[in-house]
PDB file of C-alpha atoms in Angstrom:
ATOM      1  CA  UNK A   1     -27.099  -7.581  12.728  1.00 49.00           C
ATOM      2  CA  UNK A   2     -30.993  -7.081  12.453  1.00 48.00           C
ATOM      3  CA  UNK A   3     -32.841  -6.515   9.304  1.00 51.00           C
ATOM      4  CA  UNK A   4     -29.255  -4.671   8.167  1.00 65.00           C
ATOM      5  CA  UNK A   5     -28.753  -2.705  10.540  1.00 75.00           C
ATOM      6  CA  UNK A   6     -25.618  -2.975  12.380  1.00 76.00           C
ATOM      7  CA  UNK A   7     -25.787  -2.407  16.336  1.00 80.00           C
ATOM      8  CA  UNK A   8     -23.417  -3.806  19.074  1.00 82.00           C
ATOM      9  CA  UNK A   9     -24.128  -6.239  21.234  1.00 85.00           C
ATOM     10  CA  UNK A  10     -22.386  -8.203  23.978  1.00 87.00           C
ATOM     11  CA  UNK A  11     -21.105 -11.396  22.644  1.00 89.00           C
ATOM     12  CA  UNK A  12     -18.808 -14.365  23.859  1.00 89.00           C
ATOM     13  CA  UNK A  13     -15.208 -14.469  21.532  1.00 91.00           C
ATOM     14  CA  UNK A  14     -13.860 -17.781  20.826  1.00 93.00           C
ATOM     15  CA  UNK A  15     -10.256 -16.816  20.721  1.00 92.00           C
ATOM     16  CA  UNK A  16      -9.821 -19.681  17.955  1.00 93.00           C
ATOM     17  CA  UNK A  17     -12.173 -18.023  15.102  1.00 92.00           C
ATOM     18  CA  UNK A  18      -9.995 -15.109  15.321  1.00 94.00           C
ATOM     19  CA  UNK A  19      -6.333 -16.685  15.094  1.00 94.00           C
ATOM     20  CA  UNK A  20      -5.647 -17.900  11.285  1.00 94.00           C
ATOM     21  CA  UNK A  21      -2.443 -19.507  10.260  1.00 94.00           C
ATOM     22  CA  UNK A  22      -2.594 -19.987   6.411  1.00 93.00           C
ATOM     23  CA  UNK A  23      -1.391 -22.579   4.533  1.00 90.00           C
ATOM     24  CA  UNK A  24       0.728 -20.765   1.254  1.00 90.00           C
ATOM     25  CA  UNK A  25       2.004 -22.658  -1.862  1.00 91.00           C
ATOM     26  CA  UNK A  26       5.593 -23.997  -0.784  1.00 91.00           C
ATOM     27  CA  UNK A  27       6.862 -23.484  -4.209  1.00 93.00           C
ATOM     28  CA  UNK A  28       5.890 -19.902  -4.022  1.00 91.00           C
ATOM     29  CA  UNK A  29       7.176 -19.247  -0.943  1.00 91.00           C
ATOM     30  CA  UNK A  30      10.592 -20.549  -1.794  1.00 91.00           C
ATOM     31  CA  UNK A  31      10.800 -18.888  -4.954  1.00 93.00           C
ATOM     32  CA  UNK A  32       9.488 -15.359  -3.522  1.00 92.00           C
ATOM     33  CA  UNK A  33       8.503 -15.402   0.033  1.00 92.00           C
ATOM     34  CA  UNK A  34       8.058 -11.010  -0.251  1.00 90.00           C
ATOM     35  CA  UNK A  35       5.600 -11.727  -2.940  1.00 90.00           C
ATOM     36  CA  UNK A  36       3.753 -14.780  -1.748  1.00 93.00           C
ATOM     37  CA  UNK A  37       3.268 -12.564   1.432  1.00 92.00           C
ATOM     38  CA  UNK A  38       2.259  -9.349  -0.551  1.00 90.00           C
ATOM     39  CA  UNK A  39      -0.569 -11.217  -2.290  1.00 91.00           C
ATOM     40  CA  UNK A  40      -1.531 -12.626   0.469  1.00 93.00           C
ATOM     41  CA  UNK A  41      -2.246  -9.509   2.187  1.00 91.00           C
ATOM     42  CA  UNK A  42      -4.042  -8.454  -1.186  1.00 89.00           C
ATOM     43  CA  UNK A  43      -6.208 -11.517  -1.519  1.00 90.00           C
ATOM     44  CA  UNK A  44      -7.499 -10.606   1.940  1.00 90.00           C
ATOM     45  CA  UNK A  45      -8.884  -7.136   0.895  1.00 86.00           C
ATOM     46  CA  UNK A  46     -11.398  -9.547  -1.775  1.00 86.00           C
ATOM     47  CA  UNK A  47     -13.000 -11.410   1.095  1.00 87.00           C
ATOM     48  CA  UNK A  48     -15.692 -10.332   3.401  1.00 87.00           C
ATOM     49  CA  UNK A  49     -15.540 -10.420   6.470  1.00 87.00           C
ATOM     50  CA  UNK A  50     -18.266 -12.869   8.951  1.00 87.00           C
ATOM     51  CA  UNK A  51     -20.469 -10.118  10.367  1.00 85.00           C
ATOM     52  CA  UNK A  52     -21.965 -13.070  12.856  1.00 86.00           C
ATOM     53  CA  UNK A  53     -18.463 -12.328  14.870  1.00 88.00           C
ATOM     54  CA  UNK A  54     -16.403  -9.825  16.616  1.00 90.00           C
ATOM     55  CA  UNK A  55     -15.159  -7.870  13.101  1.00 91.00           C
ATOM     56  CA  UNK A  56     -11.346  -8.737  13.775  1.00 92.00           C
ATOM     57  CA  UNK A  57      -8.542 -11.155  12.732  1.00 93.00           C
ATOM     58  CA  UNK A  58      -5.073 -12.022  13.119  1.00 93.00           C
ATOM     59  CA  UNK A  59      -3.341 -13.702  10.528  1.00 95.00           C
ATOM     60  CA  UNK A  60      -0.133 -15.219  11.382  1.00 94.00           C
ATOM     61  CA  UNK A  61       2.409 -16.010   8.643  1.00 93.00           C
ATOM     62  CA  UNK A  62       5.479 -18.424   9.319  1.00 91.00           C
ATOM     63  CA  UNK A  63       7.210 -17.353   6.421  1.00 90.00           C
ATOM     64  CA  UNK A  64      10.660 -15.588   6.946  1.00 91.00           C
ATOM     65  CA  UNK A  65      11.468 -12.608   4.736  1.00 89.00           C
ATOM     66  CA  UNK A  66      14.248  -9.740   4.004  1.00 85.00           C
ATOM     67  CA  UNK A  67      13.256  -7.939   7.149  1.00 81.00           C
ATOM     68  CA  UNK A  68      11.366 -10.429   9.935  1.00 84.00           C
ATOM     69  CA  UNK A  69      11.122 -14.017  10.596  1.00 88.00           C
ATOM     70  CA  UNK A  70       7.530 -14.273  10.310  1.00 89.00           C
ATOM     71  CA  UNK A  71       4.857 -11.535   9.852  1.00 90.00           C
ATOM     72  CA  UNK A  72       1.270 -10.744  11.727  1.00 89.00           C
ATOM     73  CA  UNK A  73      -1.153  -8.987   9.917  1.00 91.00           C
ATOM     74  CA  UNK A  74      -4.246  -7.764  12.198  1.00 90.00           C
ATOM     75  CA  UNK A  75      -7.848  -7.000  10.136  1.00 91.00           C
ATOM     76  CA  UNK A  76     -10.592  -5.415  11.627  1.00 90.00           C
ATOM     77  CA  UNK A  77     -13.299  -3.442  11.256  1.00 89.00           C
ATOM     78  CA  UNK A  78     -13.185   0.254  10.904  1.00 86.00           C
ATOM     79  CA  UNK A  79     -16.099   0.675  13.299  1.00 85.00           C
ATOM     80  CA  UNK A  80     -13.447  -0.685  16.352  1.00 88.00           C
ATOM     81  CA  UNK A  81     -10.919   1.799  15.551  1.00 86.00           C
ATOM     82  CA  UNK A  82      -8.809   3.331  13.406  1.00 83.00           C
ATOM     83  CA  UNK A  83      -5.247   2.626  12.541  1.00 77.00           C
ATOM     84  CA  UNK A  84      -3.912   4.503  14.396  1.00 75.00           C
ATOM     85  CA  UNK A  85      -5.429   4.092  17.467  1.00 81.00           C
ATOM     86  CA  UNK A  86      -5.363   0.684  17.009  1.00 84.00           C
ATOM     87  CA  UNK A  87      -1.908   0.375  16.788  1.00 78.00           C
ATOM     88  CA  UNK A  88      -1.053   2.256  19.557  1.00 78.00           C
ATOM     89  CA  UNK A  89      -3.058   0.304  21.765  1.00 82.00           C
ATOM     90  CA  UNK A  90      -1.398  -2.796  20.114  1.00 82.00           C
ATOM     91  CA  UNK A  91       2.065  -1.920  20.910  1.00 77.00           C
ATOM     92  CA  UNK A  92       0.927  -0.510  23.954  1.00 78.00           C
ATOM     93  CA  UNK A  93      -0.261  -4.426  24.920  1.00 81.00           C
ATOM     94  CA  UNK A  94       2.855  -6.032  23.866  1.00 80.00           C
ATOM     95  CA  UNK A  95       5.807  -6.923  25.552  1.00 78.00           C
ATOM     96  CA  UNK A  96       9.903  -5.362  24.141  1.00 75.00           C
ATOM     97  CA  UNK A  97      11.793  -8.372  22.959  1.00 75.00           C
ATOM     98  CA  UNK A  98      14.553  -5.819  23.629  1.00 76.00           C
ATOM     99  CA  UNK A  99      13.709  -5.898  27.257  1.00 80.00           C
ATOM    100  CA  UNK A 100      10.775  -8.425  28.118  1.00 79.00           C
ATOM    101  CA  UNK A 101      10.565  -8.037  31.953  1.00 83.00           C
ATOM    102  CA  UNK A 102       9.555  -4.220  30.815  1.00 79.00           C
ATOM    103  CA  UNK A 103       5.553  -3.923  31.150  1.00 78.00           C
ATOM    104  CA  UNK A 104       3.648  -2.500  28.058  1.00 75.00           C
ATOM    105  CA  UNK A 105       3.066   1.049  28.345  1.00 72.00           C
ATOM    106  CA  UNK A 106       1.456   3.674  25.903  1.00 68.00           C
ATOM    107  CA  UNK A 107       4.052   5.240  23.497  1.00 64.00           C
ATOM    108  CA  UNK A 108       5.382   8.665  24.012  1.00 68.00           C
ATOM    109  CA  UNK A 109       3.616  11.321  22.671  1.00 67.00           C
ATOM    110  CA  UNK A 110       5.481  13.333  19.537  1.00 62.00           C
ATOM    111  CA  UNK A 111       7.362  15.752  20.458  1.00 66.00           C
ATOM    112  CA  UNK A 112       6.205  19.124  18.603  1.00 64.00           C
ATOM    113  CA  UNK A 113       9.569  20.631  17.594  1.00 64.00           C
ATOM    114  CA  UNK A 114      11.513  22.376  14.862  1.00 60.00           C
ATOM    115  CA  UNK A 115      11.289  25.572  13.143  1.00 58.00           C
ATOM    116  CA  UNK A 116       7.756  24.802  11.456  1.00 54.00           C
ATOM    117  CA  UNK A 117       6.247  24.049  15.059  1.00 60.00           C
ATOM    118  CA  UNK A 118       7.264  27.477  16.174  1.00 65.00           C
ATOM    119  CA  UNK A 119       5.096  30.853  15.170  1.00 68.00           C
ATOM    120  CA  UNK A 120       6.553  34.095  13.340  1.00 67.00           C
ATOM    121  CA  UNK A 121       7.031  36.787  15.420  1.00 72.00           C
ATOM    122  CA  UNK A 122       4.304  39.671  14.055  1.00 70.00           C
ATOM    123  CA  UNK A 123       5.189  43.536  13.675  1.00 71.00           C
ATOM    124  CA  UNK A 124       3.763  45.119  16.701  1.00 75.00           C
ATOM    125  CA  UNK A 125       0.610  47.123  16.059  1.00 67.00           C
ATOM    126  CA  UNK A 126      -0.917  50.147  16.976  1.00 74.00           C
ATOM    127  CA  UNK A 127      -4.686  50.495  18.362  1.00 77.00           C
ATOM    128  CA  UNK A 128      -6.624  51.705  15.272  1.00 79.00           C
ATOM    129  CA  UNK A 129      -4.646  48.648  13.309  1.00 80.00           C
ATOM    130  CA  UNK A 130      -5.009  45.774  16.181  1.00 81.00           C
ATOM    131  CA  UNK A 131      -8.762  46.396  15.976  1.00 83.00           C
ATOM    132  CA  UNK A 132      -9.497  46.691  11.678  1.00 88.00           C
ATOM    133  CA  UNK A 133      -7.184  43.453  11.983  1.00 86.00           C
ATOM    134  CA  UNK A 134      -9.338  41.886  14.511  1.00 86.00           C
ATOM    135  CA  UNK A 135     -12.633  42.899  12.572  1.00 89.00           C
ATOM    136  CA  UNK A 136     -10.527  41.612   9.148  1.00 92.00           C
ATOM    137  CA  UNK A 137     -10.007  38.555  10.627  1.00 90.00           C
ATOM    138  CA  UNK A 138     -14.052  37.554  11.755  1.00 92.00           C
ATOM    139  CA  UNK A 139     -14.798  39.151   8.152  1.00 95.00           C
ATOM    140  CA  UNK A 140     -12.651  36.290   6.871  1.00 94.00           C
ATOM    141  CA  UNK A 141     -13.815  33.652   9.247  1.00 93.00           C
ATOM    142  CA  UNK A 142     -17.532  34.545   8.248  1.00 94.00           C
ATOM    143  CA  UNK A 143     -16.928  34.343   4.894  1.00 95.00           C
ATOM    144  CA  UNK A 144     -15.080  30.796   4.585  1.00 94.00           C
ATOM    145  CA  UNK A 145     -17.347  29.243   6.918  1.00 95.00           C
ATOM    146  CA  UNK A 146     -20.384  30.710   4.647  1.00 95.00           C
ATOM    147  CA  UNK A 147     -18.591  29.396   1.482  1.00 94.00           C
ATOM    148  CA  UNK A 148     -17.639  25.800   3.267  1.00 93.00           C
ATOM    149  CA  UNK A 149     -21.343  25.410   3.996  1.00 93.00           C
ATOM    150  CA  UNK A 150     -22.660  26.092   0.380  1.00 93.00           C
ATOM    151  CA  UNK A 151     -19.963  23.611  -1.015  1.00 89.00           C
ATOM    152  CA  UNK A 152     -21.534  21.493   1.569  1.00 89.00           C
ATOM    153  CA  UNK A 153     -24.559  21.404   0.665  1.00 90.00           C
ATOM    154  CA  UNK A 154     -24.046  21.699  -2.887  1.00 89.00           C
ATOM    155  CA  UNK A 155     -21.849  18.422  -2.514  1.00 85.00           C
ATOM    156  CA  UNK A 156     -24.769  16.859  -0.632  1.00 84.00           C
ATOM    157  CA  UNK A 157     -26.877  17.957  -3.521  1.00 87.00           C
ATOM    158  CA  UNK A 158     -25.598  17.526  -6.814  1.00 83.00           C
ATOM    159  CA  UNK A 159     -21.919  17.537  -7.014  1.00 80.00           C
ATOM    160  CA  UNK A 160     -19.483  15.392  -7.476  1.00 76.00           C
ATOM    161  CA  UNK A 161     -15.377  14.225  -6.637  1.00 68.00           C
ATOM    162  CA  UNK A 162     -14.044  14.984  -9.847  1.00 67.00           C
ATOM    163  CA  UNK A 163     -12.341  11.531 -11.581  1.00 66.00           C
ATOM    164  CA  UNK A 164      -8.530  10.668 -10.759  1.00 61.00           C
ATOM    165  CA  UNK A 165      -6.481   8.115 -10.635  1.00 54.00           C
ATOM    166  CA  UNK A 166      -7.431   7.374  -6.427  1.00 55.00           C
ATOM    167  CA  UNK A 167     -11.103   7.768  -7.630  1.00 59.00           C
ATOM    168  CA  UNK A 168     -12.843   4.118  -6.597  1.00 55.00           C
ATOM    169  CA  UNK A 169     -13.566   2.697 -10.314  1.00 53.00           C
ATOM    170  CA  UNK A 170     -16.735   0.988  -9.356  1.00 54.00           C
ATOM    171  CA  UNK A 171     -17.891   4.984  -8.034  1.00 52.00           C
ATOM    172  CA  UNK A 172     -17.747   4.520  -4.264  1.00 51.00           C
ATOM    173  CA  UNK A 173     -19.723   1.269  -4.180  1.00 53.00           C
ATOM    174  CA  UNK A 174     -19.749  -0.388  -0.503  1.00 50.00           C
ATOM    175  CA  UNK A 175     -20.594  -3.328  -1.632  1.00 53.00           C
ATOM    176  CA  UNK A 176     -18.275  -4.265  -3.835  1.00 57.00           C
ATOM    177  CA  UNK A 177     -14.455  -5.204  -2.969  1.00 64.00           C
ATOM    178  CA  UNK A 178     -11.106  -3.451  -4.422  1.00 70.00           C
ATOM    179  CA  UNK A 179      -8.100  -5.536  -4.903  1.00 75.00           C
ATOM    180  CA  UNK A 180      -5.584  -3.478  -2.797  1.00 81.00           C
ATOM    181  CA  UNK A 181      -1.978  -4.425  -2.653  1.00 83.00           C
ATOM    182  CA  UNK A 182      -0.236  -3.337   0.456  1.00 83.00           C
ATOM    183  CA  UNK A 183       3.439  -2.252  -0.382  1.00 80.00           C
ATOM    184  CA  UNK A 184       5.689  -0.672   1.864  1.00 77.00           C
ATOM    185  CA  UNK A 185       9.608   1.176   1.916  1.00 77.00           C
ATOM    186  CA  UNK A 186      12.250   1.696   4.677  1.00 77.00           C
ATOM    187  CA  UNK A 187      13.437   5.223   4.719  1.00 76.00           C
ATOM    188  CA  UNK A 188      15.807   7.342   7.253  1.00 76.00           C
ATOM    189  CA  UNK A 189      13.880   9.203  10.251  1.00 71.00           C
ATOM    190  CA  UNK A 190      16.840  11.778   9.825  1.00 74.00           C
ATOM    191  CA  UNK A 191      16.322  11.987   5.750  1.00 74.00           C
ATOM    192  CA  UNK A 192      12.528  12.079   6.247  1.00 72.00           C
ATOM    193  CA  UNK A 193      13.189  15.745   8.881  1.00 71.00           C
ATOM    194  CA  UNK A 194      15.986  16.895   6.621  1.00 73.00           C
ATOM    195  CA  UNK A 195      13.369  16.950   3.787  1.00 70.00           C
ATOM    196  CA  UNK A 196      10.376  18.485   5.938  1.00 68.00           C
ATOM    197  CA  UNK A 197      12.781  21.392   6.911  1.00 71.00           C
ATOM    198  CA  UNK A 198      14.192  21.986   4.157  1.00 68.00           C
ATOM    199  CA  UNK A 199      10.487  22.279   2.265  1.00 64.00           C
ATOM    200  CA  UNK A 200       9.588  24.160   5.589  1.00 62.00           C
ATOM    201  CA  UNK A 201       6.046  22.223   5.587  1.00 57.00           C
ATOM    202  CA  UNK A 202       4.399  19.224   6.966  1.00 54.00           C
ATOM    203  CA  UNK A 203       4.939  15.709   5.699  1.00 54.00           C
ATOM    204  CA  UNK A 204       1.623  13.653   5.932  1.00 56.00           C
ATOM    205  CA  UNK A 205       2.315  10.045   4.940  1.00 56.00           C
ATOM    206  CA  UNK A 206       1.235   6.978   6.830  1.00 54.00           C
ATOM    207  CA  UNK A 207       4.352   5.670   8.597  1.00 56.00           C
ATOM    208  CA  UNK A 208       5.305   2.774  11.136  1.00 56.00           C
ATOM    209  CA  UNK A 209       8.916   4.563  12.680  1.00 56.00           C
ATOM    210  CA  UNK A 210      11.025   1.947  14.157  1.00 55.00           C
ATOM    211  CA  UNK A 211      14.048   3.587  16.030  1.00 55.00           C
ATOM    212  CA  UNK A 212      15.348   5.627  13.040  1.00 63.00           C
ATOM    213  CA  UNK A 213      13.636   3.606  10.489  1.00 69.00           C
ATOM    214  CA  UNK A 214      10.417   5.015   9.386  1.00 69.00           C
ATOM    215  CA  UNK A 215       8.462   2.430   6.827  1.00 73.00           C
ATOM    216  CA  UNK A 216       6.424   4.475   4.495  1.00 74.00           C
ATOM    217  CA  UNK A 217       2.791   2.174   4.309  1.00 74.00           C
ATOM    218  CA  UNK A 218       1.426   2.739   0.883  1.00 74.00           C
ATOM    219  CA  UNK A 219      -2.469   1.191   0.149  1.00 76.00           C
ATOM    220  CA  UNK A 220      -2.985   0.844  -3.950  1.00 75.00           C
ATOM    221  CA  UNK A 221      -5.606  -0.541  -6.051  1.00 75.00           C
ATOM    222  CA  UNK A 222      -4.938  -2.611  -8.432  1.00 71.00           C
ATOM    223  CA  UNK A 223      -7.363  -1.826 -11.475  1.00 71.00           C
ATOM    224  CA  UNK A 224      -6.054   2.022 -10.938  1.00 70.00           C
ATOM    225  CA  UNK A 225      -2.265   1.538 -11.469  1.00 71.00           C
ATOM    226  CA  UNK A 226      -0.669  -1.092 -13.249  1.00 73.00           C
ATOM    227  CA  UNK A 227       2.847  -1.094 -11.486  1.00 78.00           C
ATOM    228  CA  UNK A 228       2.125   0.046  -7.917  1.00 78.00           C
ATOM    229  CA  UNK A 229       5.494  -0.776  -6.725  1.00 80.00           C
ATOM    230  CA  UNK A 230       7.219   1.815  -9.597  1.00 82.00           C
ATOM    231  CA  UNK A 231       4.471   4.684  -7.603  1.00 77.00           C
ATOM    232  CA  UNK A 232       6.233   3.755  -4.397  1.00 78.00           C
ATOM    233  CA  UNK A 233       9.401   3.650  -5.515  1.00 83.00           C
ATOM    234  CA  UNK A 234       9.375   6.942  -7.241  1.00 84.00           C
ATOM    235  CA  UNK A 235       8.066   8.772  -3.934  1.00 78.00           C
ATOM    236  CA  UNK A 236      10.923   7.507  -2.570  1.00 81.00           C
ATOM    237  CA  UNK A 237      13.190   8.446  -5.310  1.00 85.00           C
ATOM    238  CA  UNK A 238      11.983  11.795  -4.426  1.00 82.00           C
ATOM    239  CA  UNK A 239      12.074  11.908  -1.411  1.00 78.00           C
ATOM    240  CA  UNK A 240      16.049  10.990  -1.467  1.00 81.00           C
ATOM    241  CA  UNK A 241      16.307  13.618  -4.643  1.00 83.00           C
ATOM    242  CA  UNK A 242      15.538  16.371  -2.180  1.00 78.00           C
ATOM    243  CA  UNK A 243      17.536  15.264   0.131  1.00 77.00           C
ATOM    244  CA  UNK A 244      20.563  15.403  -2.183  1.00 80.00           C
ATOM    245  CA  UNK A 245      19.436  18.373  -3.135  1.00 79.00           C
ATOM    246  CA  UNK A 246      19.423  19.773   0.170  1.00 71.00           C
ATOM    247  CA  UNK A 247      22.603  18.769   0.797  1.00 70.00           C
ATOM    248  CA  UNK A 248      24.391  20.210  -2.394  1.00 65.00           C
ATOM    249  CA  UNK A 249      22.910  23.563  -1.397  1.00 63.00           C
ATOM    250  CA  UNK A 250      24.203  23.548   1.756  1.00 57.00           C
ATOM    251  CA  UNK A 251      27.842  22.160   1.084  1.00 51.00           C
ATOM    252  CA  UNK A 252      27.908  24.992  -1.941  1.00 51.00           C
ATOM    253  CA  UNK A 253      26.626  27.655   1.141  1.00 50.00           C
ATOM    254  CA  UNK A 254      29.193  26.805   3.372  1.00 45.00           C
ATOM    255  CA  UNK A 255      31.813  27.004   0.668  1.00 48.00           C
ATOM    256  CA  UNK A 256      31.067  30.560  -0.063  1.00 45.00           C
ATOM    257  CA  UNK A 257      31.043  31.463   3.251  1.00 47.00           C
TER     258      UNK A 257
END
C-alpha cells in the first residue's frame, strides 16, 4: 500500500504467517467449548488485519464440539472474493473424507426446479393487444429506470438509509470495527423446500447445505441486539411453524377429499 492507496502487487507468501493455531483458556473450553469457539470467531471481527501481507488467514481450532472435532475458520479480504466464490473454490480444492482417492472437483451447479422456477402460461393475444402490451411494457421499463436514476442520484446527493436495527451504529464508518458474533442453526433441506413452496417465493438466506442438512449462517452485531442467539432461534421457530402449518393444511385437505 502507497500513500493509502491499495494496489496489488506480486508478493512471496510465507505459508507460516497465514496458518494460526490459538491458544484458548482450558477452563473455558471445558466448561463451554461452543462458546469459547463463538467468541473466538467474534474477537476476530475487532482486529485488523496486516495490510503488509496477502489479506487471508486460517485459523485452526483443536477444540471438539457438538457437531465436529475441530473447526477451521478462513478470513480474508473482501477484495479476493466473496463468500461464495470463495467457498466454492475451497471445497472445490479439498479432498472427500467420504472417498479420499476422489480428486476435488467444482460442485454441481443448482438445479433450477419446482413450481416457482417454471413461468405461467399467458392468455393468448390478439394483434392490436400483443402490440399496446409491447408498447405498455417499454412505457414501464422507461419509467422505472427514469425513477431508479433520480433515487440514485438523490441518494448520492442528500439522502439517507433510514435507521434500523441492521443500521451500522457508528453510521457506516470504515474505520472503525463491529463486534459481530457468528451464530449458526441446522435445519432440514426437505423442511427448508416444503416452506419455499408452500409460500410459493424465494428463500434468500446464507446457507452451508451438507447432504440434507442446510446450516442457516447468521452475522449479528453485538451493540444492535442484545440476545442474538433468541433472533436466530426465532427464525427458526418460524421457519418450523410454517412447516407445521403446511402440514395441518394438507392432512385437513386430504381428509375432505
Amino acid at each position: 500500500m502507497e500513500f493509502g492507496k491499495p494496489r496489488w502487487v506480486q508478493t512471496t507468501v510465507n505459508v507460516d504467517d497465514h496458518i494460526i493455531v490459538p491458544r484458548l483458556d482450558p477452563a473455558a473450553v471445558a466448561c463451554d467449548p461452543e462458546k469459547a469457539v463463538e467468541d473466538y470467531v467474534s474477537s476476530l471481527s475487532m482486529l485488523p488485519m496486516d495490510r503488509s501481507r496477502p489479506l487471508w488467514e486460517f485459523h485452526f481450532l483443536d477444540i471438539p464440539t457438538s457437531e465436529a472435532t475441530s473447526t477451521t475458520v478462513l478470513r480474508l479480504h473482501h477484495s479476493i472474493g466473496d463468500g461464495a466464490s470463495v467457498m466454492t473454490l475451497l471445497m472445490a480444492s479439498s479432498l472427500s473424507t467420504a472417498d479420499p482417492t476422489r480428486l476435488p472437483a467444482m460442485p454441481p451447479p443448482p438445479k433450477r426446479t419446482g413450481p416457482i422456477y417454471q413461468r405461467r402460461p399467458r392468455p393468448p393475444l390478439s394483434s392490436g393487444e400483443a402490440l399496446l402490451a409491447w408498447v405498455w411494457s417499454y412505457l414501464v421499463l422507461g419509467w422505472n429506470t427514469l425513477v431508479d436514476g433520480v433515487l440514485l442520484l438523490a441518494t448520492m446527493l442528500f439522502l439517507s438509509d433510514p435507521r434500523t436495527l441492521f443500521t451500522r451504529a457508528d453510521g457506516g464508518s470504515s474505520k472503525s470495527h463491529r463486534h459481530m458474533r457468528f451464530l449458526h442453526r441446522s435445519l432440514s433441506l426437505d423442511d427448508v423446500k416444503l416452506v419455499k413452496t408452500a409460500m410459493n417465493c424465494a428463500l434468500t438466506v446464507h446457507y452451508l447445505n451438507y447432504g440434507n442438512t442446510v446450516k442457516v449462517v447468521l452475522a449479528v452485531d453485538d451493540a444492535q441486539f442484545s440476545d442474538c442467539h433468541q433472533l436466530l432461534d426465532d427464525f427458526v421457530e418460524s421457519m418450523m411453524l410454517i412447516k407445521d402449518a403446511t402440514n395441518f393444511r394438507t392432512l385437513k385437505s386430504i381428509r375432505f377429499d
